[in-house]
Short mmCIF file of C-alpha atoms and ligand atoms in Angstrom, two decimals:
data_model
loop_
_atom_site.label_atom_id
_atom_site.label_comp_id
_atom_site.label_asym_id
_atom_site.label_seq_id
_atom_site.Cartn_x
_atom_site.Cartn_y
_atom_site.Cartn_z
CA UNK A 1 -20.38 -28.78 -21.05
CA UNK A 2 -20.16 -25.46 -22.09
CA UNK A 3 -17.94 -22.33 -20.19
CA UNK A 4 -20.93 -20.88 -17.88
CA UNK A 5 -21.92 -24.32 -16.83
CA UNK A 6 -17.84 -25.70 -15.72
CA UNK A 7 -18.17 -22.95 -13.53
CA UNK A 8 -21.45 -23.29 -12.12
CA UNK A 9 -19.95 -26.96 -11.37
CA UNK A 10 -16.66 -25.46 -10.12
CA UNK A 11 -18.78 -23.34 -7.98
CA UNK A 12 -20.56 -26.37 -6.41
CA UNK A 13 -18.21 -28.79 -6.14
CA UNK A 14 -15.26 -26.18 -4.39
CA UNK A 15 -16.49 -26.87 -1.06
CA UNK A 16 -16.32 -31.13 -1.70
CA UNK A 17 -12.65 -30.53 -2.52
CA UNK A 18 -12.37 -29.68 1.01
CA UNK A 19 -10.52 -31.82 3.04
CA UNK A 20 -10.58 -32.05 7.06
CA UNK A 21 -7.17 -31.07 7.85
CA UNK A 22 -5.64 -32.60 11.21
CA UNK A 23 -6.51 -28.95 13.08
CA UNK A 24 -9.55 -28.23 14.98
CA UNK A 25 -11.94 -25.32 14.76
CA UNK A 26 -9.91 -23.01 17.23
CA UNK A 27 -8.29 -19.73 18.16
CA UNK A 28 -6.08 -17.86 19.42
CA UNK A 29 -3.40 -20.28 17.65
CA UNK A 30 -0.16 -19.93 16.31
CA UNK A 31 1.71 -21.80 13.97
CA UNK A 32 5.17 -21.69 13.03
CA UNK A 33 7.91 -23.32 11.02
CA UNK A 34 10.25 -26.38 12.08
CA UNK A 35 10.70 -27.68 15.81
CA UNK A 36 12.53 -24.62 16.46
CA UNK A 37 9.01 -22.78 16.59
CA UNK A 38 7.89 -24.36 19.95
CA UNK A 39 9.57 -21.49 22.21
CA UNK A 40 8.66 -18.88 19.40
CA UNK A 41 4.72 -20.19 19.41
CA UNK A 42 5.18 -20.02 23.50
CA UNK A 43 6.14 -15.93 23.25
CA UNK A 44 3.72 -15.69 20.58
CA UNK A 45 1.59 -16.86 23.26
CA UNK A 46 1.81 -14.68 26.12
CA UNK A 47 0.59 -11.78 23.52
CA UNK A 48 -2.38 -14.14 22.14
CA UNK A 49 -3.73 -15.25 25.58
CA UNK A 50 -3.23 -11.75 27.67
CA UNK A 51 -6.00 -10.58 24.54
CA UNK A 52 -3.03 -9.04 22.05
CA UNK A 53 -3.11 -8.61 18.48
CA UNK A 54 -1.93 -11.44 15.96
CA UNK A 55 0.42 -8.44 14.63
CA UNK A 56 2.02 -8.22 17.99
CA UNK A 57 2.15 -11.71 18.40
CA UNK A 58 4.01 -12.60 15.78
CA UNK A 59 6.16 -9.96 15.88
CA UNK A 60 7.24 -11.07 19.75
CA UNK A 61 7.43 -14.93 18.54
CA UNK A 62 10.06 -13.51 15.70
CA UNK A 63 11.93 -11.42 17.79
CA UNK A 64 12.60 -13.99 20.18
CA UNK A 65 14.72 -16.49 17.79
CA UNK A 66 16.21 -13.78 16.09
CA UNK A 67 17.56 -13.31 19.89
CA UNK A 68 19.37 -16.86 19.66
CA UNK A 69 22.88 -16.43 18.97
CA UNK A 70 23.71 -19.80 18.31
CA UNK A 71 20.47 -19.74 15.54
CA UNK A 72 20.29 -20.11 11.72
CA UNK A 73 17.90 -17.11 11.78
CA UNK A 74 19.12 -13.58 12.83
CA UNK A 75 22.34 -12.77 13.48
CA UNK A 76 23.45 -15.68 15.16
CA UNK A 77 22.62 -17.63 11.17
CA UNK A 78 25.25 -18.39 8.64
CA UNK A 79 27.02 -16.29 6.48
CA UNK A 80 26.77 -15.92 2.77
CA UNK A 81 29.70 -16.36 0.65
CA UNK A 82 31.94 -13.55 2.04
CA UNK A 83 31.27 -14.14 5.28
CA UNK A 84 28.68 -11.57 6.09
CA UNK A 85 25.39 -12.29 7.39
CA UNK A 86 22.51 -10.83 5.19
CA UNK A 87 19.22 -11.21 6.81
CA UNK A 88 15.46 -11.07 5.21
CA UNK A 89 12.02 -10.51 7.22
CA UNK A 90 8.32 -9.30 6.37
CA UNK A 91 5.37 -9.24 8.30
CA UNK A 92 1.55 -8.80 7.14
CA UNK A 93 -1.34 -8.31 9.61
CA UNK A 94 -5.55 -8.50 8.54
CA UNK A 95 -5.51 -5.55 6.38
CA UNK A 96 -3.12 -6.25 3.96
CA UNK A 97 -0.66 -4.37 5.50
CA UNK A 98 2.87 -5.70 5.29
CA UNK A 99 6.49 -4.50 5.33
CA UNK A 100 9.83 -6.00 4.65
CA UNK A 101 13.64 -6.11 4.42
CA UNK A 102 15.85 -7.77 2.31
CA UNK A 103 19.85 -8.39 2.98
CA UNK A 104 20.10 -6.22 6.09
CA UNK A 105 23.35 -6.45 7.81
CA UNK A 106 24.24 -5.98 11.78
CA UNK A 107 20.61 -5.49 12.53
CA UNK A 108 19.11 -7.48 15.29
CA UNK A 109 15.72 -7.26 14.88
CA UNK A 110 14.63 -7.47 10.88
CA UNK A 111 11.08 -7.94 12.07
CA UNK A 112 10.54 -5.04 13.69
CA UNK A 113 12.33 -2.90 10.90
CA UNK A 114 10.07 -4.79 8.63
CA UNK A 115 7.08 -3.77 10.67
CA UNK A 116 8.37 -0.41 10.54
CA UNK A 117 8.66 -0.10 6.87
CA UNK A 118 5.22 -1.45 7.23
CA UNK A 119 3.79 1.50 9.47
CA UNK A 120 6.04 4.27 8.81
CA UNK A 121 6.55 5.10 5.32
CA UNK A 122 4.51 4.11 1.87
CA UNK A 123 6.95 0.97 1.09
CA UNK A 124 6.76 -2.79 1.68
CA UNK A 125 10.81 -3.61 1.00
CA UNK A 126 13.92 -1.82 1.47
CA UNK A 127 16.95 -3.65 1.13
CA UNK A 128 20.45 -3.53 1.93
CA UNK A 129 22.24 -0.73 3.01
CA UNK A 130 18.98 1.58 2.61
CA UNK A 131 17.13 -0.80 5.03
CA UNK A 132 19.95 -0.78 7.29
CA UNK A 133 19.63 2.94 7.55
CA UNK A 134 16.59 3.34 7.62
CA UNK A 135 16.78 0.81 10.90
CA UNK A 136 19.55 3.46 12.29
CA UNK A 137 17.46 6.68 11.83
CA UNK A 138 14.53 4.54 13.40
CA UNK A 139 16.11 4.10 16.69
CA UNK A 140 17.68 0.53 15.96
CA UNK A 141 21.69 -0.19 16.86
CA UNK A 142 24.43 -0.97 14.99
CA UNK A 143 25.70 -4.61 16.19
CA UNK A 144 29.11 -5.71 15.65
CA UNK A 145 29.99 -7.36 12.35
CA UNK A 146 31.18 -11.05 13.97
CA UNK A 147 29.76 -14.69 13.37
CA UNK A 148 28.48 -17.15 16.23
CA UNK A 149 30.59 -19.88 16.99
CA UNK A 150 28.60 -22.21 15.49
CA UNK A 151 28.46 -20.10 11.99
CA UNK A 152 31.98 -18.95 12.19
CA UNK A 153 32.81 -23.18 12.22
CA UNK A 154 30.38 -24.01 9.35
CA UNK A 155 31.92 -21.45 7.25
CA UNK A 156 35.67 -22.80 7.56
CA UNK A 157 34.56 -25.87 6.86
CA UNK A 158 33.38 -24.27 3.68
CA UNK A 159 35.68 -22.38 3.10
CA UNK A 160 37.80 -25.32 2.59
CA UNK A 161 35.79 -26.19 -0.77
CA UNK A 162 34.06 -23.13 -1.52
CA UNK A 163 32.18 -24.75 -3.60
CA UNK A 164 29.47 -22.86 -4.65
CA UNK A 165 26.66 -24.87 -4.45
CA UNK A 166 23.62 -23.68 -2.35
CA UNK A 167 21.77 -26.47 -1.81
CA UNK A 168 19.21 -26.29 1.10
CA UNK A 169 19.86 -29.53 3.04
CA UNK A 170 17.50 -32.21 3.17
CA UNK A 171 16.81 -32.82 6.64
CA UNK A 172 16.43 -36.53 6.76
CA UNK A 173 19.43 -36.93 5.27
CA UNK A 174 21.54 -35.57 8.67
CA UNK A 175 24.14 -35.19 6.72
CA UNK A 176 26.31 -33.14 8.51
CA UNK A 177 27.77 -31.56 5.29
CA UNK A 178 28.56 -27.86 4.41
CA UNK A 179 24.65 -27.38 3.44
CA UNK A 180 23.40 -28.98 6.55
CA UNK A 181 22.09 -27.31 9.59
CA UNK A 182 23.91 -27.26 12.60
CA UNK A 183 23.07 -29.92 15.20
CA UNK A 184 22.98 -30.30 18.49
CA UNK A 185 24.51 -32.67 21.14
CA UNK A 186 21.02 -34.52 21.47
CA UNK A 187 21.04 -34.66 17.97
CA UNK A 188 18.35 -32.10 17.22
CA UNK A 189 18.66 -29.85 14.14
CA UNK A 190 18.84 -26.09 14.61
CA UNK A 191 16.35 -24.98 11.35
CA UNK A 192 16.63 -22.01 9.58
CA UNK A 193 13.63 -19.74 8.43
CA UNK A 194 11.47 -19.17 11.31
CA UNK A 195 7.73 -18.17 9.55
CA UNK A 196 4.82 -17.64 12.25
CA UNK A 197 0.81 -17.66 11.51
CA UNK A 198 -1.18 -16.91 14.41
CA UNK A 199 -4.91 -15.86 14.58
CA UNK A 200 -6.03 -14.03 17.94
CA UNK A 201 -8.92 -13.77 20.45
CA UNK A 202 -10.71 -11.72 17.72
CA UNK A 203 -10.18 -14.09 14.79
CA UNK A 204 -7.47 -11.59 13.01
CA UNK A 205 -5.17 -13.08 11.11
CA UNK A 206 -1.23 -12.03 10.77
CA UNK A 207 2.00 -13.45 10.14
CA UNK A 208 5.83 -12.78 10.48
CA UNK A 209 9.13 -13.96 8.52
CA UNK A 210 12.71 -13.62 9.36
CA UNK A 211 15.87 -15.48 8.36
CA UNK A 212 19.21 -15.43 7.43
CA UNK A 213 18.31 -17.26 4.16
CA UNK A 214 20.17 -19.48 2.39
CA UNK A 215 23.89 -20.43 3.85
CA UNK A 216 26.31 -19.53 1.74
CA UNK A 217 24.55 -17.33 -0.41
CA UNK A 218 26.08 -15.06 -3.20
CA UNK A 219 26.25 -11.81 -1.45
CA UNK A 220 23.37 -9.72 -2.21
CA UNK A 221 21.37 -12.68 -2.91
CA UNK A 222 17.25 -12.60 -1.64
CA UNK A 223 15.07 -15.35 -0.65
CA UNK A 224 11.50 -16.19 -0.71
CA UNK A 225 11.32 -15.47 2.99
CA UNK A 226 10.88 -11.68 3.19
CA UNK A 227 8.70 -11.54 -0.40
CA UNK A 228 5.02 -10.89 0.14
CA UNK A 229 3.43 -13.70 -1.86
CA UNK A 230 6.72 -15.92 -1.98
CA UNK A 231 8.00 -16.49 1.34
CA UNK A 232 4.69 -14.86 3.80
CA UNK A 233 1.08 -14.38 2.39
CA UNK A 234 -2.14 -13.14 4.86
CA UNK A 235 -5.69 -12.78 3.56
CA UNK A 236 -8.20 -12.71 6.82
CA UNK A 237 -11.17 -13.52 5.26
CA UNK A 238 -9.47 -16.76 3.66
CA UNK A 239 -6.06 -17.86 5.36
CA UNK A 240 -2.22 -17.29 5.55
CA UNK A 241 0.62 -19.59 4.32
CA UNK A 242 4.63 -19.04 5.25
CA UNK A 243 7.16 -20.91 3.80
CA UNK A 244 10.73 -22.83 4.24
CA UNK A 245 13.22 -23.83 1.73
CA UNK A 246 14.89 -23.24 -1.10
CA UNK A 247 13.88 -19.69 -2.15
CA UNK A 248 14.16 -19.69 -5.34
CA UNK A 249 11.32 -22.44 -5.98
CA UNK A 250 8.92 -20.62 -3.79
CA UNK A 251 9.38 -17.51 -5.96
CA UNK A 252 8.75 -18.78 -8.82
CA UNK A 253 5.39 -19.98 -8.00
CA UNK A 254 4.49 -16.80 -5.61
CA UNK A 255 4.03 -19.93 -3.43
CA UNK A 256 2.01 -18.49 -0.52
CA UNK A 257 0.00 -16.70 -2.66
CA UNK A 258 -0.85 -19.74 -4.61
CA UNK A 259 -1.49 -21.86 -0.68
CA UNK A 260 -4.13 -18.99 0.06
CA UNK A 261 -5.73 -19.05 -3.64
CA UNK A 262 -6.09 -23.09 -2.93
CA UNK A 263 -7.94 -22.36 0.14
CA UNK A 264 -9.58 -19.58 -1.49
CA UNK A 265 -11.41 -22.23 -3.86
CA UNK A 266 -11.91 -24.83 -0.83
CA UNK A 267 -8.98 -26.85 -0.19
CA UNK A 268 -7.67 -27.33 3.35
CA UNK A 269 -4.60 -26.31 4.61
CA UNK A 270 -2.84 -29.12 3.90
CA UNK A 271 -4.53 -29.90 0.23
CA UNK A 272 -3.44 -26.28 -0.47
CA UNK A 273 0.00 -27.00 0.56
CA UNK A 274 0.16 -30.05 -1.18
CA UNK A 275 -1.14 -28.61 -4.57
CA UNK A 276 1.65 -25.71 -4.20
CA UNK A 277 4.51 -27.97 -3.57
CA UNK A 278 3.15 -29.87 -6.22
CA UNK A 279 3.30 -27.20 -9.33
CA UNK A 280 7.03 -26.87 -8.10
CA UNK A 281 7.62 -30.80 -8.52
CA UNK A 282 5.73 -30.49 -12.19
CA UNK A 283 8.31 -27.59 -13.34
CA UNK A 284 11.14 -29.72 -13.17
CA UNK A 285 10.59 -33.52 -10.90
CA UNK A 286 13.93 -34.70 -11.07
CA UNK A 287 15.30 -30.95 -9.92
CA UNK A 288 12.70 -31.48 -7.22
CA UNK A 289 14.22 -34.45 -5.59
CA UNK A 290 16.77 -32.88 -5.16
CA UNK A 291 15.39 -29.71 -2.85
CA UNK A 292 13.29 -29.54 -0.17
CA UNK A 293 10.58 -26.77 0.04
CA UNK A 294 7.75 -27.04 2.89
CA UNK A 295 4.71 -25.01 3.00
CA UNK A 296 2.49 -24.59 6.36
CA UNK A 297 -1.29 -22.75 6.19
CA UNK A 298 -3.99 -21.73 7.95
CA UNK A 299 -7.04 -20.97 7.29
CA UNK A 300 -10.02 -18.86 8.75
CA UNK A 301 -11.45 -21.41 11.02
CA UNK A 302 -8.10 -21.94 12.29
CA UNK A 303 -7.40 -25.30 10.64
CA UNK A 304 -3.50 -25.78 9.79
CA UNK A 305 -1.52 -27.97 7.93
CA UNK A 306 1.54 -28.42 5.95
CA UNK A 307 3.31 -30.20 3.14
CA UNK A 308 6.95 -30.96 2.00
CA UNK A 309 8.64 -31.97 -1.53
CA UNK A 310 11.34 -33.82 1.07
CA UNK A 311 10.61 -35.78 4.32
CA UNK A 312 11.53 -34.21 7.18
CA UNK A 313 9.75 -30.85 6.91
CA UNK A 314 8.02 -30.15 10.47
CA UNK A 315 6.26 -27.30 11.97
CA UNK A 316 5.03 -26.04 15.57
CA UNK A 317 1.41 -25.76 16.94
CA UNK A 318 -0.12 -23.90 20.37
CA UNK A 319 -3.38 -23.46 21.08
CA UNK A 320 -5.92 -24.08 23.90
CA UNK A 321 -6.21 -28.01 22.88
CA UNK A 322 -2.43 -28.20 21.86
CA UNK A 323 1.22 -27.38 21.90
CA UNK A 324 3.33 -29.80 19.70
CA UNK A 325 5.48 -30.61 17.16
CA UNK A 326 3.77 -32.13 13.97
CA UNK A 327 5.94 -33.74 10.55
CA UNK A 328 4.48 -32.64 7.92
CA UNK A 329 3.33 -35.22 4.92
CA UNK A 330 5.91 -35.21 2.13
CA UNK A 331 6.17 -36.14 -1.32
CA UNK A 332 9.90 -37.96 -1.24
CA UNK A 333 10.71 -39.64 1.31
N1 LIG B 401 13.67 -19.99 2.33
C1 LIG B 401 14.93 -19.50 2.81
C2 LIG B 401 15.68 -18.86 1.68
O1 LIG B 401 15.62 -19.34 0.57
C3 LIG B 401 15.80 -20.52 3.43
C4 LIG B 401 15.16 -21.46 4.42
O2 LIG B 401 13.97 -21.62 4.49
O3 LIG B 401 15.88 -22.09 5.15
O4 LIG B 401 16.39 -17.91 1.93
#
């Protein structure tokens, strides 16, 4: 077969590749990482069904769990190393437009400082102590530098090792080890990055990060979660991935980007996350079992799905037709 005829073939057979995902043809929806993101889809919501933007939307869902002080996202998450809580956010709406920041301290809202990096100056990241004053000079506050309780306990009991190992935990392992999330009484987990996708009344497409990354963290240290193309990616004519997990993997591959490209050429959702979490497994496998990464997608038509390296990845739907809590398909169990 020669060049011009593989990709007549590619052409034709990109739409066969297709796979029905377990979504319906819908919107408004919203989608959104871990069990954690059924009150964030339900604020994400209010803005969807009273005709707002997807921007807004996600923005509000966001906001909302970076409100919970007893949360691995916002100021409520976990430390890094030193004890100081470093937190990461982006945000991208239909146009390409997105902002971020990276290892902001005693900032409450990331989101909306990403959003305003976004809308008021020429950038997409500021980080650190730049971001942070840019957030002051934009009307944000200063909060105190202190830990939730439920931080300030996980980081004596790692203090007592200090071992410097920063594993993401594995969820279905419920360990409840330095590297696991905290859990509550009824035995639910309390998940860390919090990434929305929501498409609204007008079939716009946008999506928000924000987290405190990864627990323990050298300080100074950035995730996937507030890079554009790692962590969040939006394209409104094709779809919009978001990611949890450990960072570093997701970099590496510009995983979102890569979700969207999959959809680009006619996988679903799901396939797309799949084939993403599966170039991370082919760079190193045995490395691989040992992480967990999860990718969740959208596309256009407002189809979703997800897929994890690890068991126990799960995300959050709302639409007209449903509101629930789905486990993504894995490749470890
Ligand atoms: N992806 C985040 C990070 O690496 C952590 C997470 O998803 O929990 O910072």
């Amino acid at each position: 077969m020669n060049r011009r005829k593989f990709l007549q073939w590619g052409a034709l057979t990109a739409p066969l590749l297709s796979f029905k995902s377990p979504g319906f043809f819908q919107k408004p929806i919203v989608v959104s990482t871990w069990d954690s993101g059924m009150p964030v889809n339900a604020e994400a919501w209010k803005v969807l069904t009273n005709n707002g933007k997807s921007l807004d939307a996600v923005e509000a869902g966001a906001r909302f769990i970076e409100n919970e002080i007893n949360c691995c996202v916002g100021l409520g998450g976990y430390p890094d190393r030193d004890g100081i809580v470093t937190l990461d956010a982006c945000i991208m709406d239909e146009n390409a437009n997105c902002g971020a920041v990276a290892a902001i301290e005693r900032i409450k809202h990331p989101v909306s400082v990403a959003r305003m990096v976004m809308e008021k100056t020429p950038h997409v990241l500021l980080a650190g102590a730049g971001a942070q004053q840019f957030a002051l000079e934009n009307g944000f506050t200063l909060e105190p530098q202190t830990l939730s309780k439920e931080a300030e306990n996980a980081y004596e009991q790692w203090l007592k090792k200090s071992e410097y190992k920063p594993v993401i935990n594995i969820e279905n392992k419920k360990e409840n080890g330095p590297f696991a999330p905290p859990f509550f009484e009824d035995g639910s987990a309390n998940h860390d990055t919090m990434g929305l996708l929501a498409i609204d009344a007008t079939g716009n497409m946008s999506g928000a990060v924000t987290t405190s990354g990864m627990a323990f963290k050298l300080h100074g240290r950035v995730g996937d979660s507030p890079i554009i193309g790692a962590g969040l990616f939006v394209d409104n004519t094709i779809g919009a991935a978001t990611s949890s997990g450990v960072g570093e993997e997701v970099i590496r591959i510009c995983g979102t980007h890569l979700v969207v490209e999959y959809m680009r050429n006619g996988y679903s959702p799901e396939m797309a996350c799949k084939k993403a979490c599966e170039r991370i497994i082919q760079h190193d496998r045995e490395k691989a079992k040992q992480i967990q990464v999860g990718f969740l997608a959208i596309n256009k038509k407002g189809e979703y799905g997800a897929y994890s390296i690890q068991k126990g990845f799960v995300f959050s739907v709302k639409s007209n037709k449903e509101n629930r809590i789905v486990p993504a398909k894995y490749f470890f169990g």
